mmCIF file of C-alpha atoms in Angstrom:
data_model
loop_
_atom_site.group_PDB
_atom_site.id
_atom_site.type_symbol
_atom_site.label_atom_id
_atom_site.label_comp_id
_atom_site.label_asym_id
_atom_site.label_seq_id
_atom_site.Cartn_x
_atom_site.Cartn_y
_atom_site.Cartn_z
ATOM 1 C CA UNK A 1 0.000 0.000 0.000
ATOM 2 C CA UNK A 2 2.607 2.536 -1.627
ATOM 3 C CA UNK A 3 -0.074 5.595 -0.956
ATOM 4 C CA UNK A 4 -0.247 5.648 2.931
ATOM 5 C CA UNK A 5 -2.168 8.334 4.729
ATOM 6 C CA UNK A 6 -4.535 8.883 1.324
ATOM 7 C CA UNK A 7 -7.342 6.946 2.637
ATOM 8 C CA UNK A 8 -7.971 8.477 5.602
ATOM 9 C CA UNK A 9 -6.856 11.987 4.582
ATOM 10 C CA UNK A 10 -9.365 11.582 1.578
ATOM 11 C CA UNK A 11 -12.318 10.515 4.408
ATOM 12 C CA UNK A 12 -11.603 13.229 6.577
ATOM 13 C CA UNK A 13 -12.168 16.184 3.333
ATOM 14 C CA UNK A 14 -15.174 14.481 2.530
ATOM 15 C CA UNK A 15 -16.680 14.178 6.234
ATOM 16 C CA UNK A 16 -15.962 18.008 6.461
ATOM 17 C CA UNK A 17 -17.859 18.769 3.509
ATOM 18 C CA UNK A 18 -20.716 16.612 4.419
ATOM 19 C CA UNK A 19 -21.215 18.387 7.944
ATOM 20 C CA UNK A 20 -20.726 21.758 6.403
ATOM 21 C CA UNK A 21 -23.543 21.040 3.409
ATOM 22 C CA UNK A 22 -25.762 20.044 6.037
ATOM 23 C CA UNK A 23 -24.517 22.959 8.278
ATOM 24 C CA UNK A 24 -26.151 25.053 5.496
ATOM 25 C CA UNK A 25 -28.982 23.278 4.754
ATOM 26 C CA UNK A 26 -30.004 23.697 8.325
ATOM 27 C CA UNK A 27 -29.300 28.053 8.671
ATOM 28 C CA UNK A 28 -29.551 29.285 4.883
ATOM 29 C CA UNK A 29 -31.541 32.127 5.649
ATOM 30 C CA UNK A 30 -29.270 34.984 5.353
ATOM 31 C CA UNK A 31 -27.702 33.231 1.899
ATOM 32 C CA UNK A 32 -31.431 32.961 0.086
ATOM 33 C CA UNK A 33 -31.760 36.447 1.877
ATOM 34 C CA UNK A 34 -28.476 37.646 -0.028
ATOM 35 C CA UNK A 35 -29.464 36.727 -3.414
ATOM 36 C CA UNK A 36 -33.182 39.161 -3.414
ATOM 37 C CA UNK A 37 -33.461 42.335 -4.097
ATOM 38 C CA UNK A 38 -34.129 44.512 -0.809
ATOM 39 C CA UNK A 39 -38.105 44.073 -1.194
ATOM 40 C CA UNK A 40 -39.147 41.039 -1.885
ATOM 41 C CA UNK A 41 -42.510 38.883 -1.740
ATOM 42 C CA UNK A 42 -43.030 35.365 0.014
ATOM 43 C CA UNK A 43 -43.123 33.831 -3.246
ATOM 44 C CA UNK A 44 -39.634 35.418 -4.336
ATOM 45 C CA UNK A 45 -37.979 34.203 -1.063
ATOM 46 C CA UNK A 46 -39.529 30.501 -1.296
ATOM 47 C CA UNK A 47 -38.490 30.241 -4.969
ATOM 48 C CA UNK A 48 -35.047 30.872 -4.017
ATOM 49 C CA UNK A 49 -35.233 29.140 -1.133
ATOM 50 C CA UNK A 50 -36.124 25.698 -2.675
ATOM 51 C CA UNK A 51 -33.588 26.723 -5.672
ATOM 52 C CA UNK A 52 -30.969 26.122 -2.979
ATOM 53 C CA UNK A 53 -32.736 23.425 -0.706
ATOM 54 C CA UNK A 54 -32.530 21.166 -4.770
ATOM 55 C CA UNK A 55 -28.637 22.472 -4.913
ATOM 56 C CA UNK A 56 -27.966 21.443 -1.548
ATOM 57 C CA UNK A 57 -29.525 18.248 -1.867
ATOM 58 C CA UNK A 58 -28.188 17.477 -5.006
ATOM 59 C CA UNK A 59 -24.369 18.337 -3.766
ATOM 60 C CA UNK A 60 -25.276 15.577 -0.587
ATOM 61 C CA UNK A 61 -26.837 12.817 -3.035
ATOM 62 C CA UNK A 62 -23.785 13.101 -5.141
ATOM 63 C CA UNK A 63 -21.804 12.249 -2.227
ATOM 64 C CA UNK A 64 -23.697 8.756 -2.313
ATOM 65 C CA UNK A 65 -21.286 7.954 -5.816
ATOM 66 C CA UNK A 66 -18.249 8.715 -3.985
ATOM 67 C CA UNK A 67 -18.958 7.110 -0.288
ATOM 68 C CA UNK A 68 -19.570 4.070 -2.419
ATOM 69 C CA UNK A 69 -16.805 3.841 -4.512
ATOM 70 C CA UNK A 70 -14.929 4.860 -1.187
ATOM 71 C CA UNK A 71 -16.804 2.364 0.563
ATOM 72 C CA UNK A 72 -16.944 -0.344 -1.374
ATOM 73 C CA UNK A 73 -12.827 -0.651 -1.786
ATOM 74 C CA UNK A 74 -13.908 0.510 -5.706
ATOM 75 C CA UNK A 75 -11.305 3.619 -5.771
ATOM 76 C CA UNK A 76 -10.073 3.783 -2.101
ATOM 77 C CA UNK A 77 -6.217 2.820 -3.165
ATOM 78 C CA UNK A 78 -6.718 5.084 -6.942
ATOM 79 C CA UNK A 79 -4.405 7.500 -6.127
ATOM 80 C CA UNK A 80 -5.348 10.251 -8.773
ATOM 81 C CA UNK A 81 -9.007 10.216 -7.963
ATOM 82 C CA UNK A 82 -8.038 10.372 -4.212
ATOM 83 C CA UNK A 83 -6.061 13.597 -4.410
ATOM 84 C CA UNK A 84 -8.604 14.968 -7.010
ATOM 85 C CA UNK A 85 -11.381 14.454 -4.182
ATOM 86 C CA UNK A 86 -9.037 15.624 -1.350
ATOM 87 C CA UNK A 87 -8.512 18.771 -3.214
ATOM 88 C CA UNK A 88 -11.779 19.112 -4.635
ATOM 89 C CA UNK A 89 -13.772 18.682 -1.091
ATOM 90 C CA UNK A 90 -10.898 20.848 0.604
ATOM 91 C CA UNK A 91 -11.685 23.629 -1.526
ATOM 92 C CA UNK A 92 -15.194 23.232 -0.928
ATOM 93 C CA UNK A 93 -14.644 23.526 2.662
ATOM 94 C CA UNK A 94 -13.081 26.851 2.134
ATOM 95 C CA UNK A 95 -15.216 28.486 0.016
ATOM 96 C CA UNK A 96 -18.647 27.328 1.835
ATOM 97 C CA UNK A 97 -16.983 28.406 5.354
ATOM 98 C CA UNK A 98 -16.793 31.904 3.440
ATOM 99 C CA UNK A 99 -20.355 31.298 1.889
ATOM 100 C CA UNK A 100 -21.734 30.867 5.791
ATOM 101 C CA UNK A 101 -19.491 33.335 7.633
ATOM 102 C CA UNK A 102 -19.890 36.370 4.801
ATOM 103 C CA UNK A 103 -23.567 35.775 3.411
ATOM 104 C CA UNK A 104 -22.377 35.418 0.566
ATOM 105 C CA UNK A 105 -25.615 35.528 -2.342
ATOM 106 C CA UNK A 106 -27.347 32.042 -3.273
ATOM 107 C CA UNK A 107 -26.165 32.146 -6.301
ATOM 108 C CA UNK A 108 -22.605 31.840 -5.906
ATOM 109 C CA UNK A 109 -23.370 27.898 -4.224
ATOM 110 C CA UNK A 110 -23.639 26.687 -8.004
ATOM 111 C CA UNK A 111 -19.918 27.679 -8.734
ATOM 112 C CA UNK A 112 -18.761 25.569 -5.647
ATOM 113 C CA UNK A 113 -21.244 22.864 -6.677
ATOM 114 C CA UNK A 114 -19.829 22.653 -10.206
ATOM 115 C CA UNK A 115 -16.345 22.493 -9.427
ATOM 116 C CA UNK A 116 -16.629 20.917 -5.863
ATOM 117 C CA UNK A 117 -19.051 18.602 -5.908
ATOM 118 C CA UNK A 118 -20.129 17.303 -9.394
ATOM 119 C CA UNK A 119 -16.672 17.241 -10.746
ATOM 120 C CA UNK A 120 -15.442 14.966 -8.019
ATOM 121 C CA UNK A 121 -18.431 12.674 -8.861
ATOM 122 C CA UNK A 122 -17.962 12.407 -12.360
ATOM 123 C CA UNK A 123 -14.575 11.683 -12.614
ATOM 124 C CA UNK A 124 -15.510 8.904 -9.639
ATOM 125 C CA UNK A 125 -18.087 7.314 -11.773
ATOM 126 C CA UNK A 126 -15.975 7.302 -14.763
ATOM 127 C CA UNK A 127 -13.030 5.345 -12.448
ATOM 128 C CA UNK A 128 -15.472 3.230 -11.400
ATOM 129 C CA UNK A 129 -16.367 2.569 -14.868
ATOM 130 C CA UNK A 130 -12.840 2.410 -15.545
ATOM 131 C CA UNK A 131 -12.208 -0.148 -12.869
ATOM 132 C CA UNK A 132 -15.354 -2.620 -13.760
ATOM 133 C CA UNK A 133 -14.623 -2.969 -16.927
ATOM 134 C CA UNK A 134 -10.740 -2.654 -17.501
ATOM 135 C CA UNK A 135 -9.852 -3.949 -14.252
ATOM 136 C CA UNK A 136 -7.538 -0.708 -13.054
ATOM 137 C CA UNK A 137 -7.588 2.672 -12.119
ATOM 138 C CA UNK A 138 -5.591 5.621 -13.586
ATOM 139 C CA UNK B 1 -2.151 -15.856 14.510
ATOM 140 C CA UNK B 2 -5.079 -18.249 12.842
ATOM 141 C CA UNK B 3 -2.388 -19.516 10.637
ATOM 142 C CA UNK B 4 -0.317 -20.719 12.931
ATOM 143 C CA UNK B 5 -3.125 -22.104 14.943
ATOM 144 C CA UNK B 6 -4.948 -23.968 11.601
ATOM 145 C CA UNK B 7 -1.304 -25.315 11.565
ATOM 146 C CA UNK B 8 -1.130 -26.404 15.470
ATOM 147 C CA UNK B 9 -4.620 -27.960 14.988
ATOM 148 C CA UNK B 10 -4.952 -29.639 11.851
ATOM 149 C CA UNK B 11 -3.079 -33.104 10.904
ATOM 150 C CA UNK B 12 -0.568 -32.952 8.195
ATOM 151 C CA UNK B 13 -3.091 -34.923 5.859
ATOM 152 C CA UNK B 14 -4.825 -31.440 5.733
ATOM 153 C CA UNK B 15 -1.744 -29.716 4.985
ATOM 154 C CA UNK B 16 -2.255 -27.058 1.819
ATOM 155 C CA UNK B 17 -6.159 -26.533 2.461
ATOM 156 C CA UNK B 18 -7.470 -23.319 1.781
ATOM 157 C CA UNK B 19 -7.135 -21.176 4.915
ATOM 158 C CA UNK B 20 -10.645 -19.553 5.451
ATOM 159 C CA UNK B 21 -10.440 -16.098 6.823
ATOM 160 C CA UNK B 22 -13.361 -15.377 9.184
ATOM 161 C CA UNK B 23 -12.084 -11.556 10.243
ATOM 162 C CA UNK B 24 -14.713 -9.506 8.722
ATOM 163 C CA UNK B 25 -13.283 -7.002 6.675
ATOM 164 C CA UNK B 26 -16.263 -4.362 6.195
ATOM 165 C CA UNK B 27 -15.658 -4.296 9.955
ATOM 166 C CA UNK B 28 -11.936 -3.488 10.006
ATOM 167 C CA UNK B 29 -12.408 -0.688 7.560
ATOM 168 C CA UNK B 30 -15.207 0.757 9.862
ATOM 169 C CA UNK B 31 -12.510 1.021 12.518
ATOM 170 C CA UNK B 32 -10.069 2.237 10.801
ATOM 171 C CA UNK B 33 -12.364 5.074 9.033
ATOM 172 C CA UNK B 34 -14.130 5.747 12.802
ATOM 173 C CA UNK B 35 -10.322 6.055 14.575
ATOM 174 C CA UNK B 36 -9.760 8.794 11.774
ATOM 175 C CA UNK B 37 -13.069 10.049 12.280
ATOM 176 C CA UNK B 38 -12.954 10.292 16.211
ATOM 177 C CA UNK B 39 -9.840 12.261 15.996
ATOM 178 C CA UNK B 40 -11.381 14.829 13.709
ATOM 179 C CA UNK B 41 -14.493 14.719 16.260
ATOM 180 C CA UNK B 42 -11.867 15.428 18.864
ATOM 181 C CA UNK B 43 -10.439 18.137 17.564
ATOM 182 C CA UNK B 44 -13.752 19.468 16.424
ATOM 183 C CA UNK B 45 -15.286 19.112 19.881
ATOM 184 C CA UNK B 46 -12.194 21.102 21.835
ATOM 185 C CA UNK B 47 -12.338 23.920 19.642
ATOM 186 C CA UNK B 48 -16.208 24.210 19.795
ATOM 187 C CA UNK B 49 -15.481 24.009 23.528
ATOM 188 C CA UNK B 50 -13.130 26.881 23.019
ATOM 189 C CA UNK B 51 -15.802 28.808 21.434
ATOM 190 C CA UNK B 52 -18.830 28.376 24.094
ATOM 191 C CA UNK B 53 -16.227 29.121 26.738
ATOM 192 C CA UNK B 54 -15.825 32.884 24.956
ATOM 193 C CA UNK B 55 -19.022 33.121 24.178
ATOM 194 C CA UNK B 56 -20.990 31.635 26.210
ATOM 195 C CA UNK B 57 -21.763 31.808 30.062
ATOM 196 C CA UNK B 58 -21.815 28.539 31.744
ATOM 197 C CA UNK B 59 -22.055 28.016 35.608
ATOM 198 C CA UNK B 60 -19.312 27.192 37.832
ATOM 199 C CA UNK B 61 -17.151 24.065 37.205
ATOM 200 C CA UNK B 62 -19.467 23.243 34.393
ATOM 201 C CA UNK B 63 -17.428 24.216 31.170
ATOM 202 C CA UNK B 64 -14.503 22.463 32.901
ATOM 203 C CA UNK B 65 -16.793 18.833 33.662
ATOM 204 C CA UNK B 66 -18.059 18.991 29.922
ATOM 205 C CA UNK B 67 -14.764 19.079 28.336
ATOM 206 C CA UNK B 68 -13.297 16.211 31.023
ATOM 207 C CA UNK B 69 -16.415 13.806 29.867
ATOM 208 C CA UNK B 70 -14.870 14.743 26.358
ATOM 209 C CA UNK B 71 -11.697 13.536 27.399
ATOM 210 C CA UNK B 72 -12.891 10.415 28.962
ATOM 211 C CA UNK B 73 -14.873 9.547 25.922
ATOM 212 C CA UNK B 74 -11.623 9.772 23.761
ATOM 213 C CA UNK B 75 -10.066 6.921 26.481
ATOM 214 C CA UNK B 76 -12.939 4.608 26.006
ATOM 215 C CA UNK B 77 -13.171 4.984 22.244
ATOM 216 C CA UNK B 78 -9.232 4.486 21.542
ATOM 217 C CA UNK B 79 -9.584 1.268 23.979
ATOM 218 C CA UNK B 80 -12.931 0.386 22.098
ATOM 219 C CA UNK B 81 -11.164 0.097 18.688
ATOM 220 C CA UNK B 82 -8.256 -1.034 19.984
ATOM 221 C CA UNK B 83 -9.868 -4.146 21.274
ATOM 222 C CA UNK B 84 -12.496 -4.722 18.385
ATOM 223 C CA UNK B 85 -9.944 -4.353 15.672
ATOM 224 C CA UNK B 86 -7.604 -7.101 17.737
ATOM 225 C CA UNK B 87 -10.281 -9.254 18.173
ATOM 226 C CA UNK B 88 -11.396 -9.030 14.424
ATOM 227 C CA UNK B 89 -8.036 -10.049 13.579
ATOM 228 C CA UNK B 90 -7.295 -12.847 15.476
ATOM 229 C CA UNK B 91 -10.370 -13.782 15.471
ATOM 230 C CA UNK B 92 -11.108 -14.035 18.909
ATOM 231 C CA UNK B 93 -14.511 -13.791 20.635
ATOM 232 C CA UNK B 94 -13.349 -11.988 23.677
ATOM 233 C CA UNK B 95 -11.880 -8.745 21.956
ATOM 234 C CA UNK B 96 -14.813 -8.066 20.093
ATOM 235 C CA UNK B 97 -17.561 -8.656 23.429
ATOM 236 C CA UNK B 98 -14.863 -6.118 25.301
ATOM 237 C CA UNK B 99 -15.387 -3.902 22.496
ATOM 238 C CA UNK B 100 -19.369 -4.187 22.413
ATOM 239 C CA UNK B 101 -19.595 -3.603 25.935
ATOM 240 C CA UNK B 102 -17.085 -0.527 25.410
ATOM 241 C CA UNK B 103 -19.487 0.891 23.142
ATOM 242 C CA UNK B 104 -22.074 1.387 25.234
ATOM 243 C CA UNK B 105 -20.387 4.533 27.410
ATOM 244 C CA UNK B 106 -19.285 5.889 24.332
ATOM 245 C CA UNK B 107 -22.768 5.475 22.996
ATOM 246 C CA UNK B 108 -23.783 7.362 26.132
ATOM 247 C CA UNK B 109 -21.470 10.092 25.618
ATOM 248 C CA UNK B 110 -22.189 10.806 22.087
ATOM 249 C CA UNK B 111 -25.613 10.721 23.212
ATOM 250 C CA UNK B 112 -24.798 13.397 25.569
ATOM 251 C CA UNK B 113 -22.844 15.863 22.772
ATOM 252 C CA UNK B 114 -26.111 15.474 21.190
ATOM 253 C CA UNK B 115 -28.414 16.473 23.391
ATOM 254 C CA UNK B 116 -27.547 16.682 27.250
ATOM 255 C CA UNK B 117 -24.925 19.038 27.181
ATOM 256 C CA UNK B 118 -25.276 22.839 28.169
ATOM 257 C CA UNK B 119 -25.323 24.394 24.629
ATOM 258 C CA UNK B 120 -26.145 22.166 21.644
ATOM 259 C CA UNK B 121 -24.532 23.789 18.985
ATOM 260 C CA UNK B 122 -25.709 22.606 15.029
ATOM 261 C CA UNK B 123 -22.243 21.487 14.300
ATOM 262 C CA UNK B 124 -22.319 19.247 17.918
ATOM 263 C CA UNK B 125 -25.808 17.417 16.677
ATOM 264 C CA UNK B 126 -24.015 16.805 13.213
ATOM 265 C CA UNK B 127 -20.778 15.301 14.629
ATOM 266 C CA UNK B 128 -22.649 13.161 17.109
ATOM 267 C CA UNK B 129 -25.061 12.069 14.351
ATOM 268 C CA UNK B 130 -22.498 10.764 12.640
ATOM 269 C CA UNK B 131 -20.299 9.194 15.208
ATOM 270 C CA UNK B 132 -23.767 7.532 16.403
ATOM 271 C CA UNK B 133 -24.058 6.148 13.334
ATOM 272 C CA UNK B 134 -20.387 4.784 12.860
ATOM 273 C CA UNK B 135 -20.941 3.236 16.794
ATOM 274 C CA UNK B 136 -24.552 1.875 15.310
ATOM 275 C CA UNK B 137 -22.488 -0.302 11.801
ATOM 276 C CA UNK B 138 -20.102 -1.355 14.220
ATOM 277 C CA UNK B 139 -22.301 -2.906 17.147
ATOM 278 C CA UNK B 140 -24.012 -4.516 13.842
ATOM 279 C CA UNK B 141 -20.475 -5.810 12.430
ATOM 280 C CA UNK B 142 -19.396 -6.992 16.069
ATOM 281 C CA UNK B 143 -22.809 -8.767 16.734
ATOM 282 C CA UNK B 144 -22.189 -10.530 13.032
ATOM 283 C CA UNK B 145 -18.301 -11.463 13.707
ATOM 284 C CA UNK B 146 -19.101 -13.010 17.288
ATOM 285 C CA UNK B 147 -21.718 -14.970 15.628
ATOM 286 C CA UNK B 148 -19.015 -16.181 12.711
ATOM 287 C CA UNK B 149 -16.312 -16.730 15.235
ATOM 288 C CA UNK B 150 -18.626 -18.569 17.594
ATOM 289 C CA UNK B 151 -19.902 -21.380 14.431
ATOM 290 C CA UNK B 152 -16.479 -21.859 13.439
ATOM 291 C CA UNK B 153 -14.860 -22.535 16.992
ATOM 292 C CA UNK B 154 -13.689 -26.668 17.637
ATOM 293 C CA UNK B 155 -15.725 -26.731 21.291
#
């Protein structure tokens, strides 16, 4: 096992970016309240409001791809998809601990989701592809 | 270790027989993972600690008895891995009962993170969720191991 301290260091990025999705999915107030204009209707606010509830929920159910490739034993020892996740979900970690501690506008969660979160999971479900049916990982 | 036993045990007729592993390997990866996981936890826990003690008023000796029960809990949960993922290994029934009966303080103290302490903060109830939920998989993965060990044992 030639990439020692991967695994867990891989676990660890991904169990910070779980608590911090939910973190927001639990006090997303001021965010939804960031991205209306400074009167706004009930309607306006909900819209917005289940606009990032979908993007939140989204960003956690793509986790499912990764904790079972991780899981499984599917891409726990691939070592270019590990440090692609580490980095990926360590970023994410940064930039939503800004999104929560600034307010920063609704809008700017899709840029984190794109490169932080559905990135990750494609490139997982193409190793596991990779891995079924060639028998190795990149 | 169940090498060398098979080898103590068996006759040399039987000599070059598959060797059946019975250590649960879904298991050791839980423990592994949940070690990692405690020590974020840990860490987590002391500087959320840090932050209620600036922030927060607490009563006398309170803040102090809180982060000791943290402490404590760390103890039993290094000693609870420790002991399920020797008896896993070799295979032994005795490790992995130790470890059961380890889990249920540290059960108790996640319990309390959750909801008994002072101030429940959101990032307390998600930490303890999910070191509930490791403690849940693994009282499932000891309960299935004892019953593997136990079948496969001579007496």
């Amino acid at each position: 096992m030639k990439v020692t301290g991967l695994v867990p260091a891989r676990f660890l990025t991904m169990v910070a970016h779980i608590v911090i999705l939910i973190f927001i999915l639990w006090s997303r107030d001021s965010n939804v309240k960031q991205c209306l204009p400074s009167t706004y209707t009930q309607s306006q606010y909900s819209e917005k409001d289940l606009q990032l509830i979908i993007g939140l929920s989204v960003g956690l159910g793509l986790f499912l791809f990764e904790l079972i490739g991780f899981f499984g034993g599917i891409t726990m020892f691939a070592p270019f998809q590990s440090l692609l996740s580490i980095s990926a979900h360590c970023g994410a970690c940064v930039a939503l601990a800004y999104f929560v501690w600034h307010g920063w506008p609704c809008e700017r969660y899709w840029y984190i989701f794109g490169i932080c979160s559905a990135f990750p999971a494609l490139t997982e479900i193409v190793t596991i592809i990779m891995v079924v049916c060639c028998g190795r990982a990149i | 270790m169940s090498v060398t036993m098979a080898a103590e045990n068996t006759p040399r007729v039987n000599r070059g027989q598959v060797q059946v592993i019975r250590s649960s390997l879904p298991y050791q990866i839980l423990l592994y993972i949940n070690g990692w996981y405690f020590a974020l936890f840990l860490i987590c826990e002391i500087l959320l600690f840090v932050y209620k003690g600036e922030t927060l008023p607490y009563a006398y000796g309170v803040l102090a008895a809180e982060v000791i029960l943290v402490f404590i809990l760390a103890g039993i949960e290094v000693l609870r891995i420790f002991f399920a993922s020797k008896g896993n290994l070799t295979e032994r029934i005795l490790g992995v009962i130790v470890s059961i009966l380890l889990s249920i303080p540290a059960i108790l103290g996640a319990i309390f993170i959750l909801l008994w302490q002072t101030y429940v903060l959101r990032a307390d109830v998600i930490l303890a969720a999910i070191q509930l939920s490791f403690l849940g998989l693994e009282l499932i993965f000891g309960i299935i191991s004892i019953i593997t060990f136990a079948r496969s044992s001579p007496s």
